[in-house]
Amino acid sequence: MFHISNSVIGFLNVLTLLISFPIIGTGLWLRSHAASVCEKFLLWPIIIIGLFLMVVALLGLFGSCCNVSCFLWIYLSVMFLMIVGLFCFTIFAIVVTNKGIGEAVSGRGYKEYKLADYTIWLQNRVGDFQTWRRIKSCLVDAGVCDELQLLVFQQSDDFYMQGISSIQSGCCKPPSDCGYKQVNATYWKVSKSDNPNSNDIDCKTWSNDQNRLCFDCNSCKAGVLANIKMQWRKLAIFNVGLLVFLIVIYSIGCCAFRNSCKDNQYLRYRGYN
């Protein structure tokens, strides 16, 4: 006997299976054409997500269309773990990104960020030497400061009005408190009449070497965290919608599993008689 719930689950899993193929293919193609090790590493999650969707879709498809209760049970178990994991990650993302806000600088079109404003957990993540070395490598490979190097300003004040990103603000220039004078987009100097903030370690870390700049500064780490916070907040909103969708699918899957058990019980009963 075939039920509406089985048909719905079967259709949704066929759709999921079809979606998984281009995700896997795109991830493999991009990885084979990646320009750096960093880009290859970042593409692994895309491939893993595609493979996971394919396996889950096959379990649900066989379980619903072939009326196999064990496959449906595994499918529902995986779905349940996915819902719980997604719920926990969403709550975690909201909690750890609850702190941290950029400080607007008077007369300038960008904000500056301080590492101490973020949660201890996030500070520890970027504070780890090996972790930050990989992040810094990705920033250099991505050329986050190249856009600023291409800009030509008629007046130095023009730079201050540019709407640069949080990462560019923290990694491509010294903090404003240092008192450095701008020569061009990524070259700054200290004149004898200036009095830089010697208590800020970022002022000593800054380098006019275009491969170093402020990539080892705390302000750069804070700028990265500001970007992560923005992305995780967007992801949290998406996750809420995805959670609602998964709960609906899980409920339909439970109906299909219950119907499958009833059908199998009925067939065993008929065979027994």
Coordinates of C-alpha atoms in Angstrom, one line a residue:
M1 CA 0.0 0.0 0.0
F2 CA 1.3 3.5 -0.9
H3 CA 0.5 6.6 1.1
I4 CA 0.6 10.3 0.4
S5 CA 3.3 10.8 3.0
N6 CA 5.5 8.3 1.2
S7 CA 4.9 10.1 -2.1
V8 CA 5.9 13.5 -0.6
I9 CA 9.0 12.1 1.1
G10 CA 9.9 10.3 -2.2
F11 CA 9.5 13.5 -4.2
L12 CA 11.5 15.7 -1.8
N13 CA 14.3 13.2 -1.7
V14 CA 14.5 12.9 -5.5
L15 CA 14.7 16.7 -5.6
T16 CA 17.4 16.7 -2.9
L17 CA 19.4 14.0 -4.8
L18 CA 19.3 16.1 -8.0
I19 CA 20.5 19.1 -6.0
S20 CA 23.4 17.2 -4.5
F21 CA 25.0 16.2 -7.8
P22 CA 25.7 19.8 -9.0
I23 CA 26.9 20.7 -5.5
I24 CA 29.5 17.9 -5.5
G25 CA 30.4 18.5 -9.1
T26 CA 30.9 22.3 -8.6
G27 CA 33.0 21.7 -5.5
L28 CA 35.3 19.2 -7.2
W29 CA 35.7 21.4 -10.3
L30 CA 36.5 24.5 -8.2
R31 CA 38.9 22.5 -6.1
S32 CA 40.7 21.3 -9.2
H33 CA 41.0 24.8 -10.5
A34 CA 41.9 26.5 -7.1
A35 CA 44.8 28.9 -7.2
S36 CA 46.0 28.2 -3.7
V37 CA 46.0 25.6 -0.9
C38 CA 43.7 27.9 1.1
E39 CA 41.0 27.9 -1.6
K40 CA 41.2 24.1 -1.9
F41 CA 40.7 23.8 1.9
L42 CA 37.7 26.2 1.9
L43 CA 36.0 24.1 -0.8
W44 CA 36.0 20.9 1.2
P45 CA 32.8 21.8 3.1
I46 CA 30.9 22.2 -0.2
I47 CA 31.9 18.7 -1.3
I48 CA 31.0 17.2 2.2
I49 CA 27.6 18.9 2.2
G50 CA 26.9 17.5 -1.3
L51 CA 27.9 14.0 -0.3
F52 CA 25.8 14.2 2.9
L53 CA 22.7 15.4 1.0
M54 CA 23.2 12.5 -1.5
V55 CA 23.4 9.8 1.2
V56 CA 20.4 11.2 3.2
A57 CA 18.3 11.5 0.0
L58 CA 19.1 7.9 -1.0
L59 CA 18.1 6.6 2.4
G60 CA 14.8 8.5 2.3
L61 CA 14.2 7.5 -1.3
F62 CA 14.7 3.8 -0.8
G63 CA 12.8 3.8 2.5
S64 CA 9.7 5.6 1.1
C65 CA 9.5 4.2 -2.4
C66 CA 10.4 0.6 -1.5
N67 CA 8.6 0.7 1.8
V68 CA 11.7 -0.4 3.7
S69 CA 11.2 0.5 7.4
C70 CA 14.9 0.1 8.4
F71 CA 16.0 2.7 5.8
L72 CA 13.3 5.1 6.9
W73 CA 14.4 4.6 10.5
I74 CA 18.0 5.5 9.6
Y75 CA 16.8 8.4 7.5
L76 CA 14.7 9.8 10.4
S77 CA 17.5 9.2 12.9
V78 CA 19.9 11.2 10.7
M79 CA 17.2 13.9 10.2
F80 CA 16.7 14.2 14.0
L81 CA 20.5 14.5 14.6
M82 CA 20.6 17.2 11.8
I83 CA 17.8 19.1 13.4
V84 CA 19.3 19.0 16.9
G85 CA 22.8 19.9 15.6
L86 CA 21.4 22.8 13.5
F87 CA 19.4 24.1 16.5
C88 CA 22.5 23.9 18.8
F89 CA 24.7 25.6 16.2
T90 CA 22.2 28.4 15.7
I91 CA 22.0 29.1 19.4
F92 CA 25.8 28.9 19.7
A93 CA 26.3 31.3 16.8
I94 CA 23.9 33.8 18.3
V95 CA 25.6 33.6 21.7
V96 CA 29.2 33.9 20.6
T97 CA 28.5 36.8 18.2
N98 CA 26.5 38.7 20.8
K99 CA 29.4 41.0 21.6
G100 CA 31.5 43.2 19.4
I101 CA 30.6 46.4 17.6
G102 CA 32.7 48.7 15.4
E103 CA 33.6 52.1 16.7
A104 CA 32.8 54.9 14.3
V105 CA 35.7 57.3 13.8
S106 CA 34.8 61.0 13.5
G107 CA 35.2 62.3 10.0
R108 CA 35.8 58.9 8.4
G109 CA 33.6 56.6 6.4
Y110 CA 34.6 53.4 8.1
K111 CA 34.7 51.8 11.6
E112 CA 37.5 50.4 13.6
Y113 CA 37.3 47.2 15.7
K114 CA 39.0 46.1 18.9
L115 CA 39.7 42.4 19.7
A116 CA 38.8 42.8 23.4
D117 CA 35.2 43.7 22.5
Y118 CA 34.4 40.2 21.3
T119 CA 33.7 37.0 23.3
I120 CA 36.5 35.1 24.9
W121 CA 35.8 32.1 22.7
L122 CA 36.2 34.1 19.5
Q123 CA 39.3 35.8 20.9
N124 CA 40.9 32.4 21.6
R125 CA 40.1 31.1 18.1
V126 CA 42.0 33.9 16.3
G127 CA 44.6 34.1 19.1
D128 CA 45.8 30.5 18.3
F129 CA 49.0 30.8 16.3
Q130 CA 48.3 28.0 13.8
T131 CA 44.7 29.1 13.3
W132 CA 45.7 32.7 12.6
R133 CA 48.5 31.7 10.3
R134 CA 46.0 29.9 8.1
I135 CA 43.6 32.8 8.2
K136 CA 46.3 35.3 7.4
S137 CA 47.4 33.1 4.5
C138 CA 43.9 33.2 3.2
L139 CA 43.7 37.0 3.5
V140 CA 46.9 37.4 1.6
D141 CA 45.9 35.0 -1.1
A142 CA 42.5 36.8 -1.4
G143 CA 44.3 40.1 -1.9
V144 CA 42.0 42.0 0.6
C145 CA 44.3 45.0 0.4
D146 CA 44.9 45.0 -3.3
E147 CA 41.8 47.1 -3.9
L148 CA 43.1 49.9 -1.7
Q149 CA 46.5 49.8 -3.4
L150 CA 44.8 50.5 -6.7
L151 CA 43.1 53.6 -5.4
V152 CA 44.5 57.0 -6.2
F153 CA 43.4 59.8 -4.0
Q154 CA 43.6 63.5 -4.9
Q155 CA 43.7 64.4 -1.2
S156 CA 44.6 62.3 1.8
D157 CA 41.1 63.0 3.3
D158 CA 39.6 61.2 0.4
F159 CA 40.8 57.9 1.9
Y160 CA 39.1 58.6 5.2
M161 CA 35.7 58.8 3.5
Q162 CA 36.0 55.5 1.7
G163 CA 33.5 52.8 2.8
I164 CA 36.1 50.0 3.3
S165 CA 35.3 46.7 4.8
S166 CA 36.0 45.6 8.4
I167 CA 38.9 43.4 7.3
Q168 CA 40.4 46.2 5.2
S169 CA 40.0 48.6 8.1
G170 CA 41.8 46.3 10.5
C171 CA 44.4 44.7 8.2
C172 CA 45.3 47.2 5.6
K173 CA 46.0 50.3 7.7
P174 CA 47.3 51.1 11.2
P175 CA 44.7 52.1 13.9
S176 CA 43.9 55.8 14.0
D177 CA 45.1 56.1 17.6
C178 CA 48.7 55.5 16.3
G179 CA 48.8 58.9 14.8
Y180 CA 50.5 57.8 11.6
K181 CA 50.3 60.1 8.5
Q182 CA 49.0 58.6 5.3
V183 CA 51.2 58.8 2.2
N184 CA 49.0 56.6 0.1
A185 CA 46.4 53.9 0.5
T186 CA 48.7 51.4 2.2
Y187 CA 51.8 53.4 3.1
W188 CA 52.0 55.4 6.3
K189 CA 54.8 57.2 8.2
V190 CA 55.4 58.9 11.5
S191 CA 56.8 62.4 11.5
K192 CA 58.8 63.9 14.3
S193 CA 55.9 66.1 15.4
D194 CA 53.6 63.1 15.8
N195 CA 53.1 61.3 19.1
P196 CA 52.0 57.8 18.3
N197 CA 50.2 55.7 20.9
S198 CA 53.1 53.6 22.1
N199 CA 50.9 51.6 24.4
D200 CA 49.0 50.0 21.4
I201 CA 51.0 47.0 20.3
D202 CA 49.4 47.3 16.8
C203 CA 51.3 50.6 16.3
K204 CA 54.6 48.7 16.6
T205 CA 53.3 45.7 14.6
W206 CA 52.3 47.8 11.5
S207 CA 54.7 47.5 8.6
N208 CA 54.7 49.3 5.2
D209 CA 55.8 46.0 3.7
Q210 CA 52.9 45.2 1.4
N211 CA 53.1 41.5 2.4
R212 CA 52.8 42.3 6.1
L213 CA 50.9 45.6 6.6
C214 CA 48.8 45.0 9.7
F215 CA 48.0 41.3 9.1
D216 CA 49.5 40.4 12.5
C217 CA 47.7 43.2 14.4
N218 CA 44.9 42.6 16.9
S219 CA 42.9 45.1 14.9
C220 CA 43.1 42.7 11.9
K221 CA 41.9 39.8 14.0
A222 CA 39.0 42.0 15.2
G223 CA 38.2 43.0 11.7
V224 CA 38.0 39.3 10.7
L225 CA 35.7 38.6 13.7
A226 CA 33.5 41.5 12.7
N227 CA 33.1 39.9 9.3
I228 CA 32.4 36.5 10.9
K229 CA 29.8 38.0 13.2
M230 CA 28.0 39.5 10.2
Q231 CA 28.1 36.3 8.2
W232 CA 27.0 34.1 11.2
R233 CA 24.1 36.4 12.0
K234 CA 22.9 36.0 8.4
L235 CA 23.5 32.3 8.6
A236 CA 21.4 32.1 11.9
I237 CA 18.5 33.7 10.1
F238 CA 18.8 31.2 7.3
N239 CA 19.1 28.3 9.8
V240 CA 15.8 29.3 11.5
G241 CA 14.0 28.9 8.1
L242 CA 15.9 25.7 7.4
L243 CA 14.9 24.3 10.8
V244 CA 11.2 24.9 10.1
F245 CA 11.6 23.2 6.8
L246 CA 13.4 20.2 8.3
I247 CA 10.9 19.8 11.1
V248 CA 8.1 19.6 8.5
I249 CA 10.0 17.0 6.5
Y250 CA 10.8 15.1 9.7
S251 CA 7.1 15.1 10.6
I252 CA 6.1 13.8 7.2
G253 CA 8.8 11.2 7.4
C254 CA 7.5 10.0 10.7
C255 CA 4.1 9.5 9.1
A256 CA 5.7 7.5 6.3
F257 CA 7.6 5.4 8.8
R258 CA 4.5 4.7 10.8
N259 CA 2.6 3.7 7.6
S260 CA 5.5 1.5 6.5
C261 CA 5.4 -0.4 9.9
K262 CA 1.7 -0.9 9.6
D263 CA 2.0 -2.2 6.0
N264 CA 4.7 -4.6 7.0
Q265 CA 2.7 -5.8 10.0
Y266 CA -0.3 -6.3 7.8
L267 CA 1.7 -8.3 5.2
R268 CA 3.1 -10.5 7.9
Y269 CA -0.3 -11.0 9.3
R270 CA -1.7 -12.0 5.9
G271 CA 1.2 -14.3 5.3
Y272 CA 0.7 -15.9 8.6
N273 CA -2.9 -16.7 7.8

